[in-house]
XYZ file of C-alpha atoms in Angstrom:
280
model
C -26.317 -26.789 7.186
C -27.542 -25.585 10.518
C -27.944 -21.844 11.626
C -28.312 -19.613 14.709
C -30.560 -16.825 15.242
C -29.008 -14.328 17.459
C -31.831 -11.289 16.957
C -35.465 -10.902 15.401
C -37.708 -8.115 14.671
C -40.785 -7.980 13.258
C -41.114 -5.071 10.232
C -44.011 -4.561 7.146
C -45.458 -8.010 8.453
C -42.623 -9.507 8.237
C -39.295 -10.410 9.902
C -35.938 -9.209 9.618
C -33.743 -12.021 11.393
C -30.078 -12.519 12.048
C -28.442 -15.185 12.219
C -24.931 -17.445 12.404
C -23.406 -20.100 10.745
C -20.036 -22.374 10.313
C -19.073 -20.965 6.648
C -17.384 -23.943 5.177
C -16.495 -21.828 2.124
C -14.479 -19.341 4.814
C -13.749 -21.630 7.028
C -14.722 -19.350 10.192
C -18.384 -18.491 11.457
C -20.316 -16.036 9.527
C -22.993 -13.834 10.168
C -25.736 -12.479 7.501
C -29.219 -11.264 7.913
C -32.626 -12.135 5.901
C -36.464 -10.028 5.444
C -38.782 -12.413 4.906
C -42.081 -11.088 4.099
C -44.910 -11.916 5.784
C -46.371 -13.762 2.108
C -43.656 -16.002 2.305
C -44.429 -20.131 3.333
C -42.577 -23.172 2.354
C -45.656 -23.797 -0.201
C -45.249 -20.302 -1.326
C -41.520 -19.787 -1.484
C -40.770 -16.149 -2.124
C -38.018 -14.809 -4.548
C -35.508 -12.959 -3.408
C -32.627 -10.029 -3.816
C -29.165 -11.117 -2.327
C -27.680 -7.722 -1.455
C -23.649 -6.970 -1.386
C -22.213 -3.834 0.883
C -19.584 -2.193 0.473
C -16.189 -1.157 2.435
C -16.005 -1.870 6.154
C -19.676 -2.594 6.595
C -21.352 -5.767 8.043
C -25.070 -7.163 7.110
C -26.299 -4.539 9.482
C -25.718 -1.318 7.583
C -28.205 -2.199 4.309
C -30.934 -3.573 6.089
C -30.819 -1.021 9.391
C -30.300 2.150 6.654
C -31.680 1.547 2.986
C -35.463 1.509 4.579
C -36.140 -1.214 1.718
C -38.523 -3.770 3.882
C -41.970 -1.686 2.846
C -41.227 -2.251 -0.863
C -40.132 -5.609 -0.105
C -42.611 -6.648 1.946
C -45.479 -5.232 -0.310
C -44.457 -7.291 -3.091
C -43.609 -10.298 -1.823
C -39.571 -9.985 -2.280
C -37.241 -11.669 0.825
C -33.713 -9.582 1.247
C -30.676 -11.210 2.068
C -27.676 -9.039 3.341
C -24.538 -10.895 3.791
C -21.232 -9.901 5.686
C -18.652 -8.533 3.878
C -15.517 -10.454 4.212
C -14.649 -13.631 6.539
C -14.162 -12.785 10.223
C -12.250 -14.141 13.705
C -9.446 -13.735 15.341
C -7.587 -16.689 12.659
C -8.607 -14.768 9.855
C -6.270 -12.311 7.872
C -6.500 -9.079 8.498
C -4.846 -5.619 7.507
C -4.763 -2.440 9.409
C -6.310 -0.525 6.152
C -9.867 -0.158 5.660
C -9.809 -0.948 2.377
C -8.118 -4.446 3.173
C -9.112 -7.494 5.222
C -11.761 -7.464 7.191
C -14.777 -5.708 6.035
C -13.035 -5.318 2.618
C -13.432 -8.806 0.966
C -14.099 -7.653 -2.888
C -16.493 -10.120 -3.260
C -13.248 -12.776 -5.140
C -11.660 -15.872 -4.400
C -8.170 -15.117 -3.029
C -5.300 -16.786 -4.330
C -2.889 -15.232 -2.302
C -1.403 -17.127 0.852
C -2.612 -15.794 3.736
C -6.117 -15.204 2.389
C -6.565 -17.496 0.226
C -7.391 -19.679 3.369
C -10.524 -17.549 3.863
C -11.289 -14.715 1.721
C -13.406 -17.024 -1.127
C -16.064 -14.509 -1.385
C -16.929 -15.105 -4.872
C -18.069 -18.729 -3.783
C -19.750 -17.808 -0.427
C -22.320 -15.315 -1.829
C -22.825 -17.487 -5.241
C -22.840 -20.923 -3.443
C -22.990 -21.708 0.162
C -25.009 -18.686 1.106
C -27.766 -19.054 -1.628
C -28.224 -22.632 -0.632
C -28.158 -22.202 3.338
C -31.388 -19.427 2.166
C -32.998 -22.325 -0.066
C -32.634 -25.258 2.368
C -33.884 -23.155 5.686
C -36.418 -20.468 4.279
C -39.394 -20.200 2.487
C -37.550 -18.528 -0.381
C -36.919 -19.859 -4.146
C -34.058 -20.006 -6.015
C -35.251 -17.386 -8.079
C -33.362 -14.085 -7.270
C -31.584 -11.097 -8.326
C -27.846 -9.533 -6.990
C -27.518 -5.764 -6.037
C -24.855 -3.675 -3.953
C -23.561 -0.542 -2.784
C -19.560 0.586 -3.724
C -17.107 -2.511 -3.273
C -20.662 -4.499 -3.041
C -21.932 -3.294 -6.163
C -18.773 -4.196 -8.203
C -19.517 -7.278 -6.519
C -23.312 -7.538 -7.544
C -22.085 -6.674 -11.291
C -19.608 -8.863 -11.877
C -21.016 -11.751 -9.804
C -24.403 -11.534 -12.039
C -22.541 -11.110 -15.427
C -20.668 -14.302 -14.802
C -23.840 -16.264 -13.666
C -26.540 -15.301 -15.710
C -28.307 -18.645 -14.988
C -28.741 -17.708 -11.354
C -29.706 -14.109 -11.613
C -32.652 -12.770 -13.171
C -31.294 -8.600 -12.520
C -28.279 -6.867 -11.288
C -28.743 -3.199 -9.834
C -25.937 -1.396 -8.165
C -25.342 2.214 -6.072
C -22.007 3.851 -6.781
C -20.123 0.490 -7.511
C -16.462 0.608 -8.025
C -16.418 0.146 -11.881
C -12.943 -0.456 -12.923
C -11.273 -1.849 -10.293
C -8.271 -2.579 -12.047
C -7.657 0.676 -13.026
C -8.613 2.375 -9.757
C -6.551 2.815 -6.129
C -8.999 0.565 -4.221
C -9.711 -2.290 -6.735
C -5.450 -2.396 -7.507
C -4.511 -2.663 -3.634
C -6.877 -5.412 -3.255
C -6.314 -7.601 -6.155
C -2.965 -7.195 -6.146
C -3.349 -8.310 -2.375
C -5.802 -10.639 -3.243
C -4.905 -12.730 -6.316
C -0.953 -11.218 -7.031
C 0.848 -9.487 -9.768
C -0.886 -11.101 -12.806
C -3.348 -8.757 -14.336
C -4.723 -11.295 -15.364
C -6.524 -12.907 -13.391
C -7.771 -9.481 -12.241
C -9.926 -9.107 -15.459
C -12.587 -11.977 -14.347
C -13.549 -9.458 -11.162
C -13.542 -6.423 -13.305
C -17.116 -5.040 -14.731
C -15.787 -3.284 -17.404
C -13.863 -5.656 -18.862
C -15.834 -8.556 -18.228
C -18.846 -6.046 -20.709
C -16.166 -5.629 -23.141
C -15.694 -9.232 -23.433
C -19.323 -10.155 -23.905
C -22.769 -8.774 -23.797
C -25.250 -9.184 -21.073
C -28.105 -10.898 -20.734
C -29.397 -9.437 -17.624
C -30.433 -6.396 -17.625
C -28.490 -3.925 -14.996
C -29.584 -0.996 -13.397
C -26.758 1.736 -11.429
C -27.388 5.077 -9.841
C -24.742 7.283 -9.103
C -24.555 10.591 -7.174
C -22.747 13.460 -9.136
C -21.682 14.904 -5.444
C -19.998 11.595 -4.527
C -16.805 12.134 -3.227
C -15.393 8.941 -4.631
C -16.719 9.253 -8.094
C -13.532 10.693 -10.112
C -10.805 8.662 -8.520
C -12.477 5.554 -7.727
C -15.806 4.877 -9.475
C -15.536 5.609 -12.721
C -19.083 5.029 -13.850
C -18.201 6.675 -17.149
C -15.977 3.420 -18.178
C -19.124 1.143 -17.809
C -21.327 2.886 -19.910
C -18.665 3.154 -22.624
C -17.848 -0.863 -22.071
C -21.476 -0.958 -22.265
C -22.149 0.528 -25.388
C -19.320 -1.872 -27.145
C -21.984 -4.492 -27.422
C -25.587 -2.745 -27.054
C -25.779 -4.751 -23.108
C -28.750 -3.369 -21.067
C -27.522 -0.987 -18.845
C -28.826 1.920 -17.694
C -26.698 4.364 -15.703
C -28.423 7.444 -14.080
C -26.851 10.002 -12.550
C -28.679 11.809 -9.680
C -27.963 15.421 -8.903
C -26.954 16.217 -5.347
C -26.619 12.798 -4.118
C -23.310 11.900 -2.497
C -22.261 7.940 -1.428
C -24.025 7.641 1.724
C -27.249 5.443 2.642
C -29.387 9.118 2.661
C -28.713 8.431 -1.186
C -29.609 4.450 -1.476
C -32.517 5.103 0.696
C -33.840 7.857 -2.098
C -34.111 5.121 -4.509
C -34.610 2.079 -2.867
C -37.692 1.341 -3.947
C -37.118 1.901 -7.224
C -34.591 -0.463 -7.488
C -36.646 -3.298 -5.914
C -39.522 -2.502 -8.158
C -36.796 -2.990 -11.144
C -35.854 -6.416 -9.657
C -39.564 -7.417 -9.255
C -40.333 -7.051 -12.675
C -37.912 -9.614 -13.578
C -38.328 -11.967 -10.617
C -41.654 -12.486 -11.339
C -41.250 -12.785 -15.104
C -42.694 -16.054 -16.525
């Protein structure tokens, strides 16, 4: 599948490009941007860290923000941010911003009228990763991380395909989205009334269910203003502990849910993926 580039800049040695593409998983044209460090050839394809925002963001706000291209680009690691939800004019929206555009979940809508483009689930675990593969110098060795609505997405997207991923890390994800305000609008939005078919987007339960093989790393700040009502990171280290998975939740004092925090930790985060994406 062909893509556009619509921007370039050179960073660490590297390049952090945009570009465009005809999604047919979304049907609509979708955007998403890629670091590729300067290491990186097609006889030396690079691994790489597919990263997931979070609520009304585009692939701009991670890779403009997080300041993650030195760590990347020392070690060898290519970054791909995707968009957030389908987008266009013939594309379902809502005037909420915690529904439609921007607010995607990171699912496969089974609800009429998104079900014609919101397949999320399948764009970031399918089309996308082989788009990267077929154009780049980058393997199909990677790991899945994300911010808020994108790191509910990075969890539950690596739990249920632990033959793609070889890590999961996650900022403030949205833990229990069936049990919180955010996660119930949009799934009941999304895929209707049966609660269901909610549980296979749901960390929690999908750790209750079965232990994981990847190991997962989360930090949350104890001065985020979402934490109580909406996060919940309490209910994944209890699902957690049902089954001994590797998971390790730390909580950071003073940290709230902005990029000020992801940028504190960044690094640390890609140095946790590296370990495992350069396992043997």
């Amino acid at each position: 599948m062909s893509v556009k580039e619509i921007s370039r800049n050179k960073v660490f040695g590297g390049w952090h490009i945009q570009y465009t593409h005809q999604s047919d998983t979304l049907n609509c044209d979708m955007r998403f941007a890629i670091f590729i460090p300067h290491n990186a050839t097609q006889s030396n394809p690079v691994p790489a860290i597919y990263w997931l925002s979070g609520l009304t963001c585009t692939d701009e706000n991670f890779m403009q923000k997080a300041g993650a291209f030195g760590k990347a680009s020392e070690l060898g690691i290519a970054i791909i941010a995707s968009d957030t939800s389908p987008r266009g004019e013939s594309v379902a929206n809502a005037e909420d911003y915690d529904l439609g555009q921007g607010a995607g979940f990171y699912l496969n809508a089974t609800r009429q009228p998104w079900a014609n483009h919101y397949q999320m689930y399948d764009y970031v675990t399918e089309e996308l990763p082989n788009i990267v593969e077929t154009n780049f110098a980058v393997s199909n060795i990677k790991s899945i991380a994300g911010h808020s609505m994108g790191g509910h997405g990075a969890i539950t997207i690596g739990l249920k395909n632990p033959d793609q991923y070889r890590s999961i890390s996650a900022f403030s994800p949205i833990c229990n989205p069936i049990n919180v305000p955010w996660g119930q609008k949009a799934f009941s939005t999304y895929l209707g009334d049966n609660r269901d078919s909610w549980l296979e987007y749901d960390s929690v339960e999908l750790l209750k269910k079965s232990r994981s093989v990847l190991p997962i790393l989360v930090d949350q700040g104890d001065l985020d203003g979402f934490l109580t009502e909406q996060l919940k990171p309490e209910t994944l280290i209890e699902a957690a502990n049902l089954n001994q998975s590797p998971v390790q939740v730390r909580m950071q004092s003073g940290y709230d849910h902005s990029y000020y925090f992801i940028s504190s930790f960044i690094d640390e985060h890609i140095q946790f993926h590296a370990k495992y994406l350069f396992a043997d």
